[in-house]
Coordinates of C-alpha atoms and ligand atoms in Angstrom, one line a residue:
M978 CA 191.8 28.8 -63.1
A979 CA 192.4 30.8 -66.3
Q980 CA 195.5 29.9 -68.1
L981 CA 197.1 31.0 -71.3
W982 CA 198.8 27.8 -72.1
G983 CA 196.3 24.9 -71.9
G984 CA 196.9 23.5 -75.4
R985 CA 199.7 21.1 -74.8
F986 CA 198.2 19.7 -71.5
T987 CA 195.8 16.8 -71.0
K988 CA 195.3 17.3 -67.3
E989 CA 194.2 20.2 -65.1
T990 CA 196.9 21.7 -63.0
D991 CA 196.8 20.6 -59.4
Q992 CA 195.2 23.4 -57.3
M993 CA 198.2 23.6 -55.0
V994 CA 200.6 23.8 -57.9
Y995 CA 198.5 26.5 -59.5
D996 CA 198.5 28.5 -56.3
F997 CA 202.2 28.1 -55.8
N998 CA 202.9 29.1 -59.4
A999 CA 200.6 32.1 -59.6
S1000 CA 201.7 35.6 -59.1
I1001 CA 198.5 37.6 -59.5
L1002 CA 198.2 38.4 -55.8
F1003 CA 201.3 40.5 -55.9
D1004 CA 202.0 41.3 -59.6
R1005 CA 198.5 43.0 -59.9
R1006 CA 200.2 46.2 -58.8
L1007 CA 201.8 46.2 -62.3
Y1008 CA 198.5 46.6 -64.1
R1009 CA 199.1 50.1 -65.3
Q1010 CA 202.6 49.3 -66.7
D1011 CA 201.3 46.1 -68.3
I1012 CA 198.5 47.9 -70.1
E1013 CA 200.7 50.8 -71.2
G1014 CA 203.3 48.3 -72.5
S1015 CA 200.6 46.5 -74.4
M1016 CA 199.3 49.7 -75.9
A1017 CA 202.8 50.6 -77.2
H1018 CA 203.3 47.1 -78.5
V1019 CA 200.0 47.2 -80.4
K1020 CA 200.8 50.6 -81.9
M1021 CA 204.0 49.3 -83.2
L1022 CA 202.4 46.1 -84.6
A1023 CA 200.0 48.3 -86.6
K1024 CA 202.8 50.6 -87.8
Q1025 CA 204.7 47.6 -89.1
G1026 CA 201.6 46.2 -90.9
I1027 CA 201.3 43.2 -88.6
L1028 CA 197.9 44.4 -87.3
T1029 CA 195.4 46.5 -89.2
K1030 CA 194.5 50.0 -88.0
Q1031 CA 191.0 48.7 -87.2
E1032 CA 192.5 45.9 -85.1
R1033 CA 194.8 48.4 -83.4
D1034 CA 192.0 50.8 -82.5
R1035 CA 189.7 48.0 -81.1
I1036 CA 192.5 46.7 -78.9
L1037 CA 193.5 50.2 -77.8
L1038 CA 189.9 51.0 -76.9
G1039 CA 189.6 47.7 -75.0
L1040 CA 192.8 48.3 -73.1
T1041 CA 191.8 51.9 -72.2
D1042 CA 188.5 50.5 -70.8
I1043 CA 190.2 47.9 -68.7
L1044 CA 192.6 50.5 -67.3
Q1045 CA 189.7 52.8 -66.4
D1046 CA 187.6 50.0 -64.9
V1047 CA 190.5 48.9 -62.7
E1048 CA 191.3 52.4 -61.6
S1049 CA 187.7 53.2 -60.7
G1050 CA 187.3 49.9 -58.8
R1051 CA 184.7 48.6 -61.2
L1052 CA 187.0 45.7 -62.3
E1053 CA 188.7 43.8 -59.5
I1054 CA 191.9 41.9 -60.2
T1055 CA 191.2 38.5 -58.6
S1056 CA 193.2 35.3 -58.1
E1057 CA 191.1 33.7 -60.8
Y1058 CA 194.0 34.5 -63.2
E1059 CA 197.6 33.3 -63.0
D1060 CA 199.2 36.6 -63.4
I1061 CA 198.5 40.2 -64.4
H1062 CA 199.4 39.5 -68.0
S1063 CA 196.7 36.7 -68.3
F1064 CA 194.3 38.9 -66.5
V1065 CA 194.6 41.8 -69.0
E1066 CA 194.6 39.5 -72.0
A1067 CA 191.6 37.4 -70.9
N1068 CA 189.7 40.6 -70.1
L1069 CA 190.5 42.1 -73.5
I1070 CA 189.3 39.0 -75.3
E1071 CA 186.1 39.0 -73.2
R1072 CA 185.4 42.6 -74.2
I1073 CA 186.4 42.7 -77.9
G1074 CA 186.3 39.1 -79.0
D1075 CA 188.8 37.4 -81.3
T1076 CA 190.7 40.6 -82.2
G1077 CA 192.0 40.6 -78.6
K1078 CA 193.7 37.3 -79.3
K1079 CA 196.1 39.2 -81.6
L1080 CA 197.6 41.3 -78.8
H1081 CA 200.3 38.8 -77.9
T1082 CA 201.7 38.6 -81.4
G1083 CA 205.5 38.8 -81.4
R1084 CA 205.7 38.9 -77.7
S1085 CA 206.3 36.6 -74.7
R1086 CA 205.4 37.0 -71.1
N1087 CA 209.2 37.0 -70.5
D1088 CA 209.8 40.3 -72.3
Q1089 CA 206.4 41.6 -71.1
V1090 CA 207.2 41.1 -67.4
A1091 CA 210.7 42.4 -67.9
L1092 CA 209.2 45.6 -69.3
D1093 CA 206.5 45.9 -66.7
M1094 CA 209.0 45.6 -63.9
R1095 CA 211.4 48.0 -65.4
M1096 CA 208.7 50.6 -65.9
Y1097 CA 207.5 50.1 -62.3
V1098 CA 210.9 50.4 -60.8
R1099 CA 211.8 53.4 -63.0
A1100 CA 208.7 55.3 -61.6
E1101 CA 209.7 54.3 -58.1
V1102 CA 213.3 55.4 -58.6
Q1103 CA 211.8 58.8 -59.6
E1104 CA 209.5 59.0 -56.6
T1105 CA 212.3 58.0 -54.2
D1106 CA 214.3 60.9 -55.7
H1107 CA 211.4 63.3 -55.1
L1108 CA 211.0 62.2 -51.5
L1109 CA 214.7 62.7 -50.9
A1110 CA 214.6 66.2 -52.4
D1111 CA 211.8 67.0 -49.9
L1112 CA 213.9 65.8 -47.0
L1113 CA 216.9 67.9 -48.3
E1114 CA 214.7 71.0 -48.3
V1115 CA 213.9 70.5 -44.6
L1116 CA 217.5 69.9 -43.7
Q1117 CA 218.5 73.0 -45.7
R1118 CA 216.0 75.1 -43.7
I1119 CA 217.4 73.7 -40.4
M1120 CA 220.9 74.5 -41.5
E1121 CA 220.1 78.1 -42.5
E1122 CA 218.5 78.7 -39.1
N1123 CA 221.2 77.2 -37.0
I1124 CA 224.6 78.5 -38.2
N1125 CA 225.3 79.8 -34.7
T1126 CA 223.6 77.1 -32.7
F1127 CA 226.5 75.5 -30.8
M1128 CA 226.5 71.9 -29.8
P1129 CA 229.1 69.2 -28.9
G1130 CA 230.4 67.2 -31.8
F1131 CA 231.0 63.5 -30.7
T1132 CA 233.5 60.8 -31.4
H1133 CA 233.0 57.4 -29.6
L1134 CA 229.7 59.1 -28.4
Q1135 CA 232.0 61.2 -26.1
K1136 CA 232.0 64.9 -26.5
A1137 CA 234.9 65.9 -28.7
Q1138 CA 234.9 69.4 -30.2
P1139 CA 232.2 72.0 -30.5
V1140 CA 230.3 72.2 -33.8
T1141 CA 227.1 73.8 -34.8
L1142 CA 223.7 72.2 -35.5
A1143 CA 224.0 73.5 -39.1
H1144 CA 227.2 71.6 -39.4
H1145 CA 225.8 68.4 -37.9
I1146 CA 222.7 68.4 -40.0
G1147 CA 224.9 69.3 -43.0
A1148 CA 226.5 65.8 -42.7
Y1149 CA 223.1 64.2 -43.3
F1150 CA 222.5 66.6 -46.2
E1151 CA 225.6 65.2 -47.9
M1152 CA 224.4 61.6 -47.3
F1153 CA 221.0 62.1 -48.8
R1154 CA 222.5 64.1 -51.7
R1155 CA 224.7 61.1 -52.5
D1156 CA 221.6 58.9 -52.3
R1157 CA 219.9 61.1 -55.0
S1158 CA 223.0 60.8 -57.3
R1159 CA 222.9 57.0 -56.9
L1160 CA 219.3 57.0 -58.0
E1161 CA 220.2 59.1 -61.0
D1162 CA 223.0 56.6 -62.0
I1163 CA 220.5 53.7 -61.7
Y1164 CA 218.0 55.6 -63.9
E1165 CA 220.6 56.3 -66.5
R1166 CA 221.7 52.7 -66.7
M1167 CA 218.2 51.0 -66.5
N1168 CA 216.3 53.2 -68.9
Y1169 CA 216.4 50.8 -71.9
C1170 CA 213.5 48.9 -73.2
P1171 CA 213.4 45.1 -73.2
L1172 CA 210.2 44.8 -75.2
G1173 CA 210.7 42.8 -78.4
A1174 CA 213.2 40.4 -76.9
G1175 CA 210.5 37.7 -77.1
A1176 CA 210.9 34.6 -74.9
L1177 CA 214.7 34.9 -75.3
A1178 CA 215.7 35.0 -78.9
G1179 CA 213.7 37.9 -80.4
T1180 CA 211.0 37.2 -83.0
T1181 CA 210.5 36.5 -86.6
Y1182 CA 208.1 39.4 -87.0
P1183 CA 209.5 42.6 -88.2
L1184 CA 209.1 44.5 -84.9
D1185 CA 210.4 48.1 -84.6
R1186 CA 212.0 48.0 -81.2
N1187 CA 213.2 51.6 -81.4
Y1188 CA 209.6 52.8 -81.8
T1189 CA 208.2 51.0 -78.8
A1190 CA 211.2 52.2 -76.7
E1191 CA 210.4 55.7 -77.8
L1192 CA 206.7 55.4 -77.1
L1193 CA 207.5 54.2 -73.5
N1194 CA 210.0 57.0 -72.8
F1195 CA 213.1 54.8 -72.9
Y1196 CA 216.4 56.0 -74.2
G1197 CA 216.4 53.1 -76.7
P1198 CA 216.0 49.3 -76.8
T1199 CA 218.2 46.9 -74.9
R1200 CA 221.0 45.2 -77.0
N1201 CA 220.8 41.4 -76.2
S1202 CA 217.5 39.6 -76.2
M1203 CA 218.7 36.9 -73.7
D1204 CA 220.0 39.5 -71.3
S1205 CA 216.8 41.6 -71.8
V1206 CA 214.6 38.9 -70.4
S1207 CA 216.9 37.8 -67.6
D1208 CA 218.5 41.0 -66.4
R1209 CA 217.3 42.3 -63.0
D1210 CA 220.5 44.2 -62.2
Y1211 CA 218.5 47.4 -61.9
V1212 CA 216.3 45.8 -59.2
I1213 CA 219.4 44.9 -57.2
E1214 CA 221.0 48.3 -57.7
Y1215 CA 217.8 50.0 -56.6
L1216 CA 217.6 47.7 -53.5
A1217 CA 221.2 48.6 -52.7
A1218 CA 220.3 52.3 -53.0
L1219 CA 217.3 51.8 -50.8
S1220 CA 219.4 49.9 -48.3
T1221 CA 221.9 52.8 -48.2
I1222 CA 219.0 55.3 -47.7
M1223 CA 217.7 53.2 -44.8
M1224 CA 221.2 53.0 -43.3
H1225 CA 221.3 56.9 -43.4
L1226 CA 217.8 57.2 -42.0
S1227 CA 218.6 54.7 -39.3
R1228 CA 221.8 56.5 -38.1
F1229 CA 219.9 59.8 -38.0
S1230 CA 217.0 58.1 -36.1
E1231 CA 219.5 56.7 -33.6
E1232 CA 220.8 60.2 -33.0
I1233 CA 217.3 61.6 -32.7
I1234 CA 216.4 58.9 -30.1
I1235 CA 219.5 59.8 -28.1
W1236 CA 218.9 63.5 -28.4
N1237 CA 215.3 63.1 -27.4
S1238 CA 216.3 61.1 -24.2
N1239 CA 215.8 62.6 -20.8
E1240 CA 219.6 62.7 -20.3
Y1241 CA 220.2 64.8 -23.5
R1242 CA 217.1 66.8 -24.1
F1243 CA 218.7 68.3 -27.3
V1244 CA 215.4 68.0 -29.1
E1245 CA 211.8 67.7 -28.5
L1246 CA 209.6 65.7 -30.9
D1247 CA 206.3 67.2 -31.9
D1248 CA 203.3 65.6 -30.2
A1249 CA 202.0 64.6 -33.6
Y1250 CA 205.2 62.5 -34.2
S1251 CA 205.5 60.8 -30.8
T1252 CA 203.5 58.3 -28.9
G1253 CA 202.7 57.6 -25.2
S1254 CA 202.9 54.6 -22.9
S1255 CA 199.9 52.7 -21.8
I1256 CA 201.1 52.5 -18.3
M1257 CA 203.6 55.4 -17.7
P1258 CA 201.8 58.7 -18.0
Q1259 CA 205.0 60.8 -18.2
K1260 CA 206.3 59.1 -21.4
K1261 CA 206.6 60.6 -24.8
N1262 CA 208.4 58.0 -27.0
P1263 CA 210.2 58.4 -30.3
D1264 CA 208.4 55.5 -31.9
I1265 CA 208.7 56.8 -35.4
A1266 CA 212.5 57.0 -35.2
E1267 CA 212.7 53.6 -33.6
L1268 CA 210.5 52.1 -36.3
V1269 CA 212.6 53.6 -39.1
R1270 CA 215.7 52.2 -37.4
G1271 CA 214.0 48.8 -37.1
K1272 CA 212.6 48.7 -40.6
T1273 CA 216.1 49.0 -42.0
G1274 CA 216.4 45.3 -41.5
R1275 CA 213.7 44.2 -43.8
V1276 CA 215.1 46.4 -46.6
Y1277 CA 218.5 44.9 -46.2
G1278 CA 216.7 41.5 -46.2
A1279 CA 215.1 42.2 -49.5
L1280 CA 218.5 43.0 -51.1
M1281 CA 220.2 39.9 -49.6
G1282 CA 217.2 37.7 -50.6
F1283 CA 217.1 38.8 -54.1
L1284 CA 220.8 38.8 -54.7
T1285 CA 220.7 35.2 -53.5
T1286 CA 217.8 34.4 -55.8
M1287 CA 219.6 35.6 -58.8
K1288 CA 223.0 34.0 -58.2
G1289 CA 222.2 30.6 -59.6
I1290 CA 220.0 31.3 -62.5
P1291 CA 221.2 30.1 -65.9
L1292 CA 220.2 32.1 -69.0
A1293 CA 217.6 33.1 -69.9
Y1294 CA 214.3 33.4 -68.1
N1295 CA 213.6 31.0 -65.2
K1296 CA 210.6 31.1 -62.9
D1297 CA 212.9 32.0 -60.0
M1298 CA 212.8 35.5 -61.3
Q1299 CA 209.2 35.9 -60.3
E1300 CA 210.7 36.3 -56.9
D1301 CA 211.8 39.8 -58.0
K1302 CA 208.5 41.2 -56.8
E1303 CA 207.3 40.7 -53.3
G1304 CA 210.5 41.6 -51.4
V1305 CA 211.1 44.5 -53.7
F1306 CA 207.5 45.8 -53.4
D1307 CA 207.8 45.6 -49.6
A1308 CA 211.1 47.4 -49.6
I1309 CA 209.7 50.2 -51.8
D1310 CA 206.6 50.7 -49.6
T1311 CA 208.8 50.6 -46.5
V1312 CA 211.3 53.2 -47.7
K1313 CA 208.6 55.5 -49.1
S1314 CA 206.7 55.6 -45.8
C1315 CA 209.9 55.9 -43.8
L1316 CA 211.0 58.9 -45.9
K1317 CA 207.7 60.6 -45.6
L1318 CA 207.3 60.2 -41.9
F1319 CA 210.9 60.9 -41.1
T1320 CA 210.8 64.2 -43.1
G1321 CA 207.6 65.2 -41.2
M1322 CA 209.2 64.3 -37.9
V1323 CA 212.4 66.3 -38.5
D1324 CA 210.5 69.2 -39.9
T1325 CA 208.4 69.6 -36.7
M1326 CA 211.1 68.7 -34.2
K1327 CA 212.2 71.5 -31.8
F1328 CA 215.9 72.0 -31.0
N1329 CA 216.8 73.1 -27.4
E1330 CA 219.6 75.5 -28.4
K1331 CA 220.5 76.4 -24.8
V1332 CA 220.8 72.8 -23.7
M1333 CA 223.0 72.0 -26.7
E1334 CA 225.3 74.9 -26.0
A1335 CA 225.5 74.1 -22.3
S1336 CA 226.3 70.5 -23.1
A1337 CA 229.2 71.6 -25.4
K1338 CA 230.6 73.8 -22.6
N1339 CA 230.3 71.1 -19.9
G1340 CA 232.0 68.5 -21.9
F1341 CA 235.5 70.1 -22.2
T1342 CA 234.9 70.3 -26.0
N1343 CA 237.2 73.4 -25.9
A1344 CA 240.2 71.5 -24.3
T1345 CA 241.9 71.3 -27.8
D1346 CA 241.5 75.1 -28.1
V1347 CA 243.2 75.6 -24.7
A1348 CA 246.1 73.5 -26.1
D1349 CA 246.0 75.5 -29.4
Y1350 CA 246.2 78.8 -27.4
L1351 CA 249.4 77.6 -25.7
V1352 CA 250.8 76.5 -29.0
N1353 CA 250.1 79.9 -30.5
H1354 CA 252.1 81.3 -27.6
G1355 CA 255.1 79.1 -28.3
V1356 CA 254.5 76.0 -26.2
P1357 CA 255.2 72.7 -28.1
F1358 CA 251.9 70.9 -28.8
R1359 CA 252.8 67.8 -26.7
D1360 CA 253.4 70.0 -23.6
A1361 CA 250.3 72.0 -24.3
H1362 CA 248.3 68.8 -24.5
G1363 CA 249.5 67.8 -21.1
I1364 CA 248.8 71.2 -19.5
S1365 CA 245.3 71.2 -21.0
G1366 CA 244.7 67.7 -19.7
R1367 CA 245.7 68.6 -16.2
L1368 CA 243.3 71.6 -16.2
V1369 CA 240.5 69.2 -17.4
L1370 CA 241.4 66.9 -14.5
R1371 CA 241.1 69.7 -12.0
C1372 CA 237.7 70.8 -13.5
I1373 CA 236.4 67.2 -13.2
A1374 CA 237.4 67.1 -9.6
E1375 CA 235.8 70.5 -8.9
N1376 CA 232.8 69.8 -11.2
K1377 CA 233.2 72.8 -13.4
A1378 CA 233.9 73.9 -17.0
L1379 CA 237.2 75.1 -18.3
D1380 CA 235.6 78.5 -18.8
D1381 CA 234.9 78.6 -15.1
L1382 CA 238.6 78.4 -14.0
T1383 CA 240.1 81.7 -12.7
L1384 CA 243.1 83.1 -14.4
E1385 CA 245.1 82.2 -11.3
E1386 CA 244.1 78.6 -11.7
F1387 CA 245.0 78.6 -15.4
R1388 CA 248.4 80.2 -14.6
A1389 CA 249.1 77.5 -11.9
E1390 CA 249.6 75.2 -14.8
S1391 CA 251.3 77.6 -17.2
S1392 CA 252.4 81.2 -16.9
V1393 CA 251.6 81.7 -20.6
F1394 CA 247.9 82.2 -20.0
E1395 CA 246.6 85.7 -20.1
D1396 CA 243.2 87.3 -19.8
D1397 CA 242.4 86.7 -23.4
I1398 CA 242.2 82.9 -22.7
Y1399 CA 238.4 83.2 -22.0
E1400 CA 237.8 84.8 -25.4
A1401 CA 240.0 82.2 -27.0
I1402 CA 238.1 79.2 -25.7
S1403 CA 234.5 80.6 -25.8
M1404 CA 232.2 78.4 -27.9
K1405 CA 231.8 81.1 -30.4
T1406 CA 235.6 81.5 -31.0
C1407 CA 236.2 77.8 -31.0
V1408 CA 233.7 77.3 -33.8
E1409 CA 234.5 80.5 -35.6
K1410 CA 238.1 79.7 -36.0
R1411 CA 237.4 76.5 -37.8
L1412 CA 237.2 77.9 -41.3
T1413 CA 238.7 75.1 -43.4
L1414 CA 236.3 74.2 -46.2
G1415 CA 233.7 71.9 -44.7
A1416 CA 234.3 73.0 -41.1
P1417 CA 231.6 74.5 -38.9
G1418 CA 233.0 78.1 -38.8
E1419 CA 230.4 80.6 -39.9
A1420 CA 232.0 81.8 -43.1
A1421 CA 232.8 78.2 -44.2
M1422 CA 229.3 77.1 -43.4
R1423 CA 227.7 79.9 -45.3
K1424 CA 229.6 78.9 -48.4
V1425 CA 228.3 75.3 -48.1
I1426 CA 224.8 76.4 -47.4
A1427 CA 224.8 78.7 -50.5
G1428 CA 226.1 75.8 -52.5
N1429 CA 223.4 73.5 -51.2
R1430 CA 220.8 76.1 -52.2
R1431 CA 222.2 76.2 -55.8
Y1432 CA 222.2 72.4 -55.9
L1433 CA 218.6 72.2 -54.7
D1434 CA 217.4 74.9 -57.2
E1435 CA 219.4 73.6 -60.2
T1436 CA 219.1 69.8 -59.8
E1437 CA 216.0 68.6 -61.6
R1438 CA 214.0 66.0 -59.9
L1439 CA 214.2 62.7 -61.8
Ligands
LIG2636 N1 204.6 35.8 -63.5 C1 205.8 35.7 -64.2 C2 206.9 36.5 -63.6 O1 206.7 37.3 -62.8 C3 205.6 36.2 -65.6 C4 206.5 35.6 -66.7 C5 206.1 34.2 -66.9 N2 206.9 33.6 -67.9 C6 207.1 32.3 -68.1 N3 207.8 31.9 -68.9 N4 206.4 31.5 -67.3 O2 208.1 36.2 -63.8

């Protein structure tokens, strides 16, 4: 047991207490942020005359060595230490002697861990943004290639009106684009540096908080030292953003699972992204999509868990806050692997255009257009709705599509029908006439796709 705080104690900590209290087994993933934060702190201490230049340089050299040794695997972060902060400090003292004992001047583990966590989450917010941008590029390609790929649009999982694959995928483009803008908001709000807040009330040393904030690429220092050490809002906001990303991925996964089923056959998953059955040789299962859908639960769980942890904590730091790590780390790992795999799966998936179009035709998705045809010829909409409905009923009884009815059969319901009805209710016309902004008609769709391209080219990755 290596502890930083033995002075006041006359007894060894009970081993079970020590283990329960320790965080090294999970906070060791913050080693880089911890070392970088310490380096900035030491540079600032020297600039303010609190450490000498020689002391600064010795400490910086020691910290650089520790970082290199951890990264190369020469130095292992073991459970011998209470947390990552003790690990780095103890190692520094071991390497450079007494000078190392000056590192923690004007600092507490409370502002230290608040800084480490903020820097770690900030980098993950950026990486999540990049992964979303990669997914959006894939969706954009599919949209560009499928402006005229007709498919049924659904409500209640019942075929409703014809749309295109570009239009359907475009809905997901919007969702993931909003996810990126949520991450940007979080980044903007969280990018302030808590270092220098001390344990809770700042310090008596003349620290330059602006300087450390600048060295660590923050917009500036945080404004209240008690809030600085006890604020984890950015973790909660990030978990909420991750939960929303998973909700979007899960809905998309659900559709892919349905589209990939034997009954639909709208898509075929690439062999590299599907799995077989140990007993049924014919199976090709959409396991990746199912796992993404399933893993959504644990990300929501991390959000709920941590919101609950935070709700009863009085100011300022309390040990409860150590619970800001495991669930969050798991959520981050989960979302990153889901995004990567999902993007690969969608990128390699084949769409069966013919099956999609046939499905749109067989599901009476043009029944509204039959009614609209009548309305355009002076029939009141309510009557037109009834006529179209009766034609659908007849088609169901005779097992055919509306397009298959003879003109005779159309006219049996209304003498208004002429030969141009077939053109008017073809998939192509049905879609093409839908030209309101955001609708699937080709001209409207091309505008959106061009806008997406501009957005992707002009929006800098975080
Ligand atoms: N391991 C602790 C955490 O993650 C570090 C801060 C400890 N501070 C303290 N006052 N015990 O929150």
